[in-house]
mmCIF file of C-alpha atoms and ligand atoms in Angstrom:
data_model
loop_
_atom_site.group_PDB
_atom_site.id
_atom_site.type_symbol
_atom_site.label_atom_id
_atom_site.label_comp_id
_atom_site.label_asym_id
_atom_site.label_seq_id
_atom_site.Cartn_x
_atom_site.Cartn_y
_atom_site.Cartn_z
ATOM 1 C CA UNK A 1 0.000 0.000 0.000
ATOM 2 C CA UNK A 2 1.215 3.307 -1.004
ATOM 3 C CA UNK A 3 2.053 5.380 1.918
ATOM 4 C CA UNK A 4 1.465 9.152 2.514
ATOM 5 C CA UNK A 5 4.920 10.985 3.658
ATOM 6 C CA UNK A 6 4.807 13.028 6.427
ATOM 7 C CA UNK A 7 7.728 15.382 8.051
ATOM 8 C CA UNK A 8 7.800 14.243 11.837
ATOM 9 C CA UNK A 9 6.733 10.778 13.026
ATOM 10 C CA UNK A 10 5.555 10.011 16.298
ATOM 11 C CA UNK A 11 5.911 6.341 16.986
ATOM 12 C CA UNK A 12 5.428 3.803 20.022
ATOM 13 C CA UNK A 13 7.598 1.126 21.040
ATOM 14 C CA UNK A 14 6.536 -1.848 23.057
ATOM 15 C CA UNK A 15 5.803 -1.287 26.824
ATOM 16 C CA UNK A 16 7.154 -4.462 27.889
ATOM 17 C CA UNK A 17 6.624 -7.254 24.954
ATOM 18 C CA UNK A 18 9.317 -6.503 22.553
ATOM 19 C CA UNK A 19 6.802 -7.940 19.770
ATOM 20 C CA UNK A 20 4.628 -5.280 20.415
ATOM 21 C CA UNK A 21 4.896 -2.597 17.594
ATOM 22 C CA UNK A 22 3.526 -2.457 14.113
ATOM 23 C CA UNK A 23 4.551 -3.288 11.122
ATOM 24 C CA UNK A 24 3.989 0.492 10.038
ATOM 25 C CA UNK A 25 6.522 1.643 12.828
ATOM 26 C CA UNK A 26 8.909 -0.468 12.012
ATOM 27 C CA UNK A 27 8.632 0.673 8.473
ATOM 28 C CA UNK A 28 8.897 3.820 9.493
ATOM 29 C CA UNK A 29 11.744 3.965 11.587
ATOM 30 C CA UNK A 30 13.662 2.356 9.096
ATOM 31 C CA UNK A 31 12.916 4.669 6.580
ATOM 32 C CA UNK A 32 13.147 8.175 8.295
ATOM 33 C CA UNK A 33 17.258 10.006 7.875
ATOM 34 C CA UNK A 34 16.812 9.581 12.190
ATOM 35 C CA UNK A 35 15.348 9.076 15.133
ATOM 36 C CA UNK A 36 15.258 11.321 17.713
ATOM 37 C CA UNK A 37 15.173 9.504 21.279
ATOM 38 C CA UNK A 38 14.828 9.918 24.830
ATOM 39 C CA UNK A 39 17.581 7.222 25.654
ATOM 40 C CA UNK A 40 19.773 6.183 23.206
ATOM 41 C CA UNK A 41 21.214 2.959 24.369
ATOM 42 C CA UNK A 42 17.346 2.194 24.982
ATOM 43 C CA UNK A 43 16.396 2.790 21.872
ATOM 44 C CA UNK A 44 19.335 0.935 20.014
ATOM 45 C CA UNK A 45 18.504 -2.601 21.576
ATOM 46 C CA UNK A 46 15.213 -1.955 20.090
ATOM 47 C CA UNK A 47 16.770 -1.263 17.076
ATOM 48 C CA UNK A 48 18.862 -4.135 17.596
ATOM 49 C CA UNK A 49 16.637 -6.895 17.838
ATOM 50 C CA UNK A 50 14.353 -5.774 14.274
ATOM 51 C CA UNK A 51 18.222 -5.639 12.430
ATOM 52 C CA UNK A 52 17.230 -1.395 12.147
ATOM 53 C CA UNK A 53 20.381 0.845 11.057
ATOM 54 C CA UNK A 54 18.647 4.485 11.373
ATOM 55 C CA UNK A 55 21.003 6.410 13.435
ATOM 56 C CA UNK A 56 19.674 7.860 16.711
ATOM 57 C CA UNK A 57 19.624 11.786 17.734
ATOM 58 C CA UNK A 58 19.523 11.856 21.256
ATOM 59 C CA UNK A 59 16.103 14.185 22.396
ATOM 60 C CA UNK A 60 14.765 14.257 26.432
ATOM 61 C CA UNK A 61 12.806 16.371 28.351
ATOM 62 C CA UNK A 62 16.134 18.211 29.620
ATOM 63 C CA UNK A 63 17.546 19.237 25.695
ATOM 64 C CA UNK A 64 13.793 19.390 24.440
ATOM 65 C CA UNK A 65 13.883 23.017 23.817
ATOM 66 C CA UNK A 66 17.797 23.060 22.347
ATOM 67 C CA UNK A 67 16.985 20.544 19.925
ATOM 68 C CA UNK A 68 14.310 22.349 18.385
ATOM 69 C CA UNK A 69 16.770 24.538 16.311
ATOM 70 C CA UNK A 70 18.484 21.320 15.139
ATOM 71 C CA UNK A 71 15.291 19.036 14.103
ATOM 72 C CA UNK A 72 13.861 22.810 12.461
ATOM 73 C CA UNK A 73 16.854 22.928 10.277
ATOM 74 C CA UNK A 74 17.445 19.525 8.911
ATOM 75 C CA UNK A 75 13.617 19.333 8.061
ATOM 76 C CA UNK A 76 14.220 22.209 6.107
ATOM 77 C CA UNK A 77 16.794 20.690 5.027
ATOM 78 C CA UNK A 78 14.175 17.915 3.248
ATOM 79 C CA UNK A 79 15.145 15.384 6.281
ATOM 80 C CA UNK A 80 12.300 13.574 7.912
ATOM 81 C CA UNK A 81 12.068 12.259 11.835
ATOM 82 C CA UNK A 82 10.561 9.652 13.657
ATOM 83 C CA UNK A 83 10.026 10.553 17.390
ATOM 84 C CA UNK A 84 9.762 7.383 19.733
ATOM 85 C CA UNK A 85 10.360 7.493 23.565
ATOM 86 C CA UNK A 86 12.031 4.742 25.434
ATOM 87 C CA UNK A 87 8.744 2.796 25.893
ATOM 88 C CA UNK A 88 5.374 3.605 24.383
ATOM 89 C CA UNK A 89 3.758 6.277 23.129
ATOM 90 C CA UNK A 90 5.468 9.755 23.157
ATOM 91 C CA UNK A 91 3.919 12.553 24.372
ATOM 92 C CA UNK A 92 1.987 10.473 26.863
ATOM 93 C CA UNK A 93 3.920 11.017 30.145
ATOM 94 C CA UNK A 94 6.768 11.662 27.864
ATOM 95 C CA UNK A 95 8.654 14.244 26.324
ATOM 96 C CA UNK A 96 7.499 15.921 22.827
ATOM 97 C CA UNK A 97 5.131 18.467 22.929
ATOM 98 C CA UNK A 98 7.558 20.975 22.655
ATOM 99 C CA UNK A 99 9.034 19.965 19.395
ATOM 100 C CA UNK A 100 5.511 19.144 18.131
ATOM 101 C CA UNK A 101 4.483 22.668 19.196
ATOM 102 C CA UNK A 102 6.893 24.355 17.412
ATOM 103 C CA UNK A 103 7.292 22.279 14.221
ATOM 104 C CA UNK A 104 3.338 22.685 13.994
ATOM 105 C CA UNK A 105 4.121 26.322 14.287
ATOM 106 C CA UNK A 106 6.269 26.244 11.215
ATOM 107 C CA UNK A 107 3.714 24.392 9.214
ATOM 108 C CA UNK A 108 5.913 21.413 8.539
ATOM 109 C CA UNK A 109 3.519 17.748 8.607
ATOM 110 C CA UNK A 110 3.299 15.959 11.721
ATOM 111 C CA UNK A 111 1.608 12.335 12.143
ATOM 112 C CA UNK A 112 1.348 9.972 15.161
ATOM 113 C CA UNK A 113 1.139 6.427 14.904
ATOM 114 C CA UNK A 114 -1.561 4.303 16.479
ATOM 115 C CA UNK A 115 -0.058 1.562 19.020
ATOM 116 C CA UNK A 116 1.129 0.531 22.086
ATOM 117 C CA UNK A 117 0.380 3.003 25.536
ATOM 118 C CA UNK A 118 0.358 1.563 29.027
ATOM 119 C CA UNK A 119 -3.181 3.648 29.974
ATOM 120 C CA UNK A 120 -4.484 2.214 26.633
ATOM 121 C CA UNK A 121 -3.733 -1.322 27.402
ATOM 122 C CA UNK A 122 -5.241 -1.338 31.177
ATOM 123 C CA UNK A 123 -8.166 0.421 29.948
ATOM 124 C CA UNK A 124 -8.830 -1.790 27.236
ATOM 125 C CA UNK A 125 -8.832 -4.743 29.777
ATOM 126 C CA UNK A 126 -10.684 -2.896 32.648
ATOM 127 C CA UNK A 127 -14.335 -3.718 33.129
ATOM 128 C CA UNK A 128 -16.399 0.081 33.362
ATOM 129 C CA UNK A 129 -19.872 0.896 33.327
ATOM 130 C CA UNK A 130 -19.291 4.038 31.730
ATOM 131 C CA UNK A 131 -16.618 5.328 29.073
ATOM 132 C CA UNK A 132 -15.993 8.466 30.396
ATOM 133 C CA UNK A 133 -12.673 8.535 32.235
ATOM 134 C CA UNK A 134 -9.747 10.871 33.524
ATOM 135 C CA UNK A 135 -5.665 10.315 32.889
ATOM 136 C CA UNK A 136 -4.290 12.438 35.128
ATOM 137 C CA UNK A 137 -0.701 11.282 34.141
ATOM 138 C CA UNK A 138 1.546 10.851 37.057
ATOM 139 C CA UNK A 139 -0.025 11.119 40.515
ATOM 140 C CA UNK A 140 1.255 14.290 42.207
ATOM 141 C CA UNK A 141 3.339 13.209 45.431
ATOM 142 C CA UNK A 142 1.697 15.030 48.301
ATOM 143 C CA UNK A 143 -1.216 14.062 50.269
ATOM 144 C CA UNK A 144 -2.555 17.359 49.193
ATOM 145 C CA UNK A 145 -2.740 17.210 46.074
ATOM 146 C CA UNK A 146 -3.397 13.856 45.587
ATOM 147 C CA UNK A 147 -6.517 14.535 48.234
ATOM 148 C CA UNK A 148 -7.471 17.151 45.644
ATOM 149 C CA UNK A 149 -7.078 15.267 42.535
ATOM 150 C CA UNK A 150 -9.013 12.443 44.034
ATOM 151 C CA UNK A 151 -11.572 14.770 44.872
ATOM 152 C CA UNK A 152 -11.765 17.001 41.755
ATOM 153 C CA UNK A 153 -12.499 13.827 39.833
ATOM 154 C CA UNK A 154 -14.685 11.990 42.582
ATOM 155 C CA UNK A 155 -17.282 11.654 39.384
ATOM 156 C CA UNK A 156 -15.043 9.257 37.316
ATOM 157 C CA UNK A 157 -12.820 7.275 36.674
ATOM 158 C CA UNK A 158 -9.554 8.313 37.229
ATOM 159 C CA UNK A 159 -6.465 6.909 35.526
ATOM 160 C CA UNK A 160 -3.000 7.689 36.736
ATOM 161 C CA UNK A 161 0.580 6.129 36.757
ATOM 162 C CA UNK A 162 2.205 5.990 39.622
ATOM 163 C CA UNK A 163 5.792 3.986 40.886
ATOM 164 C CA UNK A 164 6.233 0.868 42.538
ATOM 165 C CA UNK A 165 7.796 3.283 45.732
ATOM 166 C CA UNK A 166 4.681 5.421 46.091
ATOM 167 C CA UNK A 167 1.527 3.509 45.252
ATOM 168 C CA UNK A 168 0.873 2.250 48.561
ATOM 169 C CA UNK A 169 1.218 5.626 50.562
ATOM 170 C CA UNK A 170 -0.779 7.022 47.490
ATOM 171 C CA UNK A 171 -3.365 4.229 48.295
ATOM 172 C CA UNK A 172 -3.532 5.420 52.064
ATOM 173 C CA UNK A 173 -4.022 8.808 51.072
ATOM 174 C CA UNK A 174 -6.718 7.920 48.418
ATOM 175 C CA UNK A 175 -8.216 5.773 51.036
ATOM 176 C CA UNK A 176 -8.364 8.722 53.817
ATOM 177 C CA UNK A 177 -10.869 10.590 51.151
ATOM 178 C CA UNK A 178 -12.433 7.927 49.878
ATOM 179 C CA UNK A 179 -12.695 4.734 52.109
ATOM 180 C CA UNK A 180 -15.010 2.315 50.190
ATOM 181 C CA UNK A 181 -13.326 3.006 46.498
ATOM 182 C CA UNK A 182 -13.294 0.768 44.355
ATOM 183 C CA UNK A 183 -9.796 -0.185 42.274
ATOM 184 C CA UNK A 184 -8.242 -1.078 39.778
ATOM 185 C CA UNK A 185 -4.466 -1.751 39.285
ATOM 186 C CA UNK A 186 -2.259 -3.189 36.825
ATOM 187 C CA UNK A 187 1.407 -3.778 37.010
ATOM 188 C CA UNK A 188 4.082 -5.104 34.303
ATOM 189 C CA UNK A 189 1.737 -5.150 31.594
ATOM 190 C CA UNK A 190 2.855 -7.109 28.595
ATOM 191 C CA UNK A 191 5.252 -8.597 30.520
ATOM 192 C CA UNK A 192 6.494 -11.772 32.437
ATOM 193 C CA UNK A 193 5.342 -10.658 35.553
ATOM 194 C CA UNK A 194 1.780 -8.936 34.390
ATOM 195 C CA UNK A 195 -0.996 -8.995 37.126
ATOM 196 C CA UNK A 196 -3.970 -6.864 37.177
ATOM 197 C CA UNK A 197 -6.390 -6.710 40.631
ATOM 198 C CA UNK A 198 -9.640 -5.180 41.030
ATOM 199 C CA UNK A 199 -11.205 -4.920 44.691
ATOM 200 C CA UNK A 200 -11.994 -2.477 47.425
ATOM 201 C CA UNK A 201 -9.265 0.037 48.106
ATOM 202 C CA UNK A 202 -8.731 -2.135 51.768
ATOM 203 C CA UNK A 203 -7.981 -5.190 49.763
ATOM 204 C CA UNK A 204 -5.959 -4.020 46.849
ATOM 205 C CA UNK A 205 -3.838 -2.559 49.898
ATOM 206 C CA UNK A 206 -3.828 -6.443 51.637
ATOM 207 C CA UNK A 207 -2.860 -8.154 48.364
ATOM 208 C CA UNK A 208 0.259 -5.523 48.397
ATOM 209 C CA UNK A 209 1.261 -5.408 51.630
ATOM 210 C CA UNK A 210 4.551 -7.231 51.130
ATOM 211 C CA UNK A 211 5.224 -4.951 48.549
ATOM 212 C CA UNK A 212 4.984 -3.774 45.019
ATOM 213 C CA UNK A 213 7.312 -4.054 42.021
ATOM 214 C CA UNK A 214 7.165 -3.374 38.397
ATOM 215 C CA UNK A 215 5.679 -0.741 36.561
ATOM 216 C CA UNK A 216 2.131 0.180 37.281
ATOM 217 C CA UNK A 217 -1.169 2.615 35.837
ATOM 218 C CA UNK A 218 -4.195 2.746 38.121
ATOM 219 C CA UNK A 219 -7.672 3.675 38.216
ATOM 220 C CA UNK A 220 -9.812 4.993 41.083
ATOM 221 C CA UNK A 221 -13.335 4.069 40.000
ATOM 222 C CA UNK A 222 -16.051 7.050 39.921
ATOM 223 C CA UNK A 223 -17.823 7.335 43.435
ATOM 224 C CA UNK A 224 -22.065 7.511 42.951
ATOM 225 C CA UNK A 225 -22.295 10.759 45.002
ATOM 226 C CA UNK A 226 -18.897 12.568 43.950
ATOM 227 C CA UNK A 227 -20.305 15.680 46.549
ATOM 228 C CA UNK A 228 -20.508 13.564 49.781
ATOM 229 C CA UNK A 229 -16.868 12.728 49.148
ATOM 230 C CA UNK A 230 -16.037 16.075 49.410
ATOM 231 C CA UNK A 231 -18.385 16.863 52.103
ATOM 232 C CA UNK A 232 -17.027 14.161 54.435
ATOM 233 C CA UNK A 233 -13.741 15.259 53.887
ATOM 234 C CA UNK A 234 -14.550 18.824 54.786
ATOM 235 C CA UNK A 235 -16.647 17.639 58.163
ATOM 236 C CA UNK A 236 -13.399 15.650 59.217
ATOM 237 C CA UNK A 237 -11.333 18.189 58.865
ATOM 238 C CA UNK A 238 -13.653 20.096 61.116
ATOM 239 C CA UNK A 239 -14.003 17.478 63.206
ATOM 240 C CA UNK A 240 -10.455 17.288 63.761
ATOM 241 C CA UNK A 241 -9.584 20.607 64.793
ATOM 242 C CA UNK A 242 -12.642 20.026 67.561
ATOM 243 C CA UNK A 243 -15.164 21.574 66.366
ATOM 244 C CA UNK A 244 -18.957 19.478 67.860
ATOM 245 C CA UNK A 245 -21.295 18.149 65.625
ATOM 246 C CA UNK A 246 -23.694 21.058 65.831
ATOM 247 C CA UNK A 247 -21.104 23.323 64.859
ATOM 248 C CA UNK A 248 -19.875 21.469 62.135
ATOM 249 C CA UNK A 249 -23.312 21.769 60.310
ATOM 250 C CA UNK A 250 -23.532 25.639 61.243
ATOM 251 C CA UNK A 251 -20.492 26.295 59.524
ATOM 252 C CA UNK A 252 -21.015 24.342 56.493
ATOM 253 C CA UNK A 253 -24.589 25.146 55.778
ATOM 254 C CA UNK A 254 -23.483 28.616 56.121
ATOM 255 C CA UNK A 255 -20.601 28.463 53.761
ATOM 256 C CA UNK A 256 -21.683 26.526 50.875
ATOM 257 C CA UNK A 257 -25.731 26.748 51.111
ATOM 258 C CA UNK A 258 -26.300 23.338 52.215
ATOM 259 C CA UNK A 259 -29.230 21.786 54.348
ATOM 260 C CA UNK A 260 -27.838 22.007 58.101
ATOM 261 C CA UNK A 261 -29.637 18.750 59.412
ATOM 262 C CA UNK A 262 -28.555 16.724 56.896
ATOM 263 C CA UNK A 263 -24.406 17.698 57.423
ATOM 264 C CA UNK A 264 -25.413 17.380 61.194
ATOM 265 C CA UNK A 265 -27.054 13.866 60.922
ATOM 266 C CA UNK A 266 -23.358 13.059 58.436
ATOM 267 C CA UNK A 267 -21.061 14.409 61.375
ATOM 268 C CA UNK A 268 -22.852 12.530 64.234
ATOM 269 C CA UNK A 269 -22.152 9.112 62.064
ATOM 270 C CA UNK A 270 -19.049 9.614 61.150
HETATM 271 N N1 LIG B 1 4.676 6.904 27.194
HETATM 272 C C1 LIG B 1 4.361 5.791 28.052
HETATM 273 C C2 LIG B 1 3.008 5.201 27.643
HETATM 274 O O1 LIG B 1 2.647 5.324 26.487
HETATM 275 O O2 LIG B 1 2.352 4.590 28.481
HETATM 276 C C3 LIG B 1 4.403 6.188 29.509
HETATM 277 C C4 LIG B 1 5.725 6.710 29.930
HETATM 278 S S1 LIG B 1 5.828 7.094 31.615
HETATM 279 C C5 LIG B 1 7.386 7.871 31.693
HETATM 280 C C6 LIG B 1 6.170 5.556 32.355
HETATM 281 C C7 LIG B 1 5.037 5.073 33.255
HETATM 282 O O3 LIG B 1 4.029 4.431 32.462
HETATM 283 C C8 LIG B 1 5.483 4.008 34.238
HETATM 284 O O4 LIG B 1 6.067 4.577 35.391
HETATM 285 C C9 LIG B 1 4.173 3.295 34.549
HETATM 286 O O5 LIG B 1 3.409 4.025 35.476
HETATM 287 C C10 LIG B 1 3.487 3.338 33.165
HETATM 288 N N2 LIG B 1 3.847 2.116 32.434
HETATM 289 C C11 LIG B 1 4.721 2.006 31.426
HETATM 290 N N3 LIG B 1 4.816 0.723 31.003
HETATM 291 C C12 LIG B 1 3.980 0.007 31.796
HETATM 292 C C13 LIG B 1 3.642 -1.373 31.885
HETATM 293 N N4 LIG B 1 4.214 -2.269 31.078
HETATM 294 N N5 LIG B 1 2.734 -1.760 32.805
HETATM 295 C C14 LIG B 1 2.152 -0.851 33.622
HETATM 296 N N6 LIG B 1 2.446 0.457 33.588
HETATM 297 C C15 LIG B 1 3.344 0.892 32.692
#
């Protein structure tokens, strides 16, 4: 099949099973004057193991902006670029956007393969009642923001990546918001070691609690009344500082315009 030509390529490399990339990236990568990677050495064994002789251009989030001058002139100079990162898809967690940005700018074509993503992969295999989901990337590290992510998207299901050294303190935290949630987490997918759980936040935390290792993309599913999360969370703070019952519901009635005995009848069972 005759293929259109583009200027800039954005391709994925396997997450885990080197088999997984297409035949089209492969193609491609052969066929562009260079690739422009995050890790060289990374990329090569790739390159390696499908017998690819493209040289590499080294590109990562600390020379992103540098680079641009260099990949601007040598696609004026009629060159064309394949951008991969060192596993999946660029520009998802990875560097890129500022290349993209500015070649985009300069009206030169850009394309992006379809293929393999780590937040594609779990969601494909994650049983959801509704297809409306957020990727938040990376979960932020403090219990404050994470306590406000959680709650911002209380309403659905959230997506993030997170590493095998923070998940279970990010669990905890997710856990002090949102005690009942419901989980799902995947770790090593595509790999030897793959697993994927699905449970209440208490037991995901039990079937870890020797430890976690690999590479991992989770999902908080959405809560039924996203509001009461919130709520509760704002009546414990309360509660915590010492405030009674009574004046719990005083305070947030007042504040946010809410029916008194119903925050009151919340604080006393909590
Ligand atoms: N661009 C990549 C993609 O398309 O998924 C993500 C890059 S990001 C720097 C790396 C994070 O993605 C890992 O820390 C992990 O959270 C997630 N990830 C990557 N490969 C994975 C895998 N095989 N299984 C589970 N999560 C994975």
């Amino acid at each position: 099949m005759s293929q259109r030509k583009f200027d800039f390529y954005i391709v994925p490399t396997p997450i885990g099973n080197i088999q997984d990339i297409t035949l089209r990236a492969i193609e491609t990568i052969k066929e562009v004057d260079f690739i422009a990677c995050e890790d060289t050495r990374v990329t090569q064994k790739l390159l390696n193991h499908y017998d690819i002789k493209t040289k590499c251009v080294s590109y990562h989030k600390y020379n992103e902006r540098e680079r641009v001058d260099f990949f601007l002139r040598e696609l004026r100079a009629g060159k064309r670029i394949a951008l991969v990162s060192d596993a999946g898809t660029p520009m998802i967690c990875d560097p890129g956007a500022v290349i993209v940005e500015e070649l985009i700018k300069e009206g030169f074509s850009v394309t992006a393969l379809p293929g393999a993503c780590a937040v594609t992969t779990f969601l494909s295999q994650i049983p959801r009642s509704s297809e409306e989901f957020a990727f938040i990337g990376f979960m932020p590290r403090s219990e404050k923001q994470i306590i406000e992510v959680v709650q911002k998207h209380a309403g659905v299901n959230t997506v993030f990546y997170d590493s095998p050294e923070r998940i279970l303190k990010t669990l905890e935290t997710i856990k002090s918001v949102r005690p009942g949630a419901k989980i799902a987490l995947a770790r090593e997918l595509s790999k030897l070691f793959e697993e994927v759980v699905y449970d209440d936040i208490s037991s995901v935390t039990a079937h870890f609690q020797n430890g976690i290792k690999g590479e991992i993309v989770c999902m908080v599913y959405a809560c039924e009344n996203p509001e009461n999360t919130d709520l509760e969370h704002k009546i414990k703070i309360l509660k915590a500082k010492g405030f009674k019952d009574k004046e719990v519901a005083v305070i947030l009635s007042a504040l946010f315009d809410l029916n008194k005995n119903e925050i009151y009848k919340k604080s006393i069972d909590m």
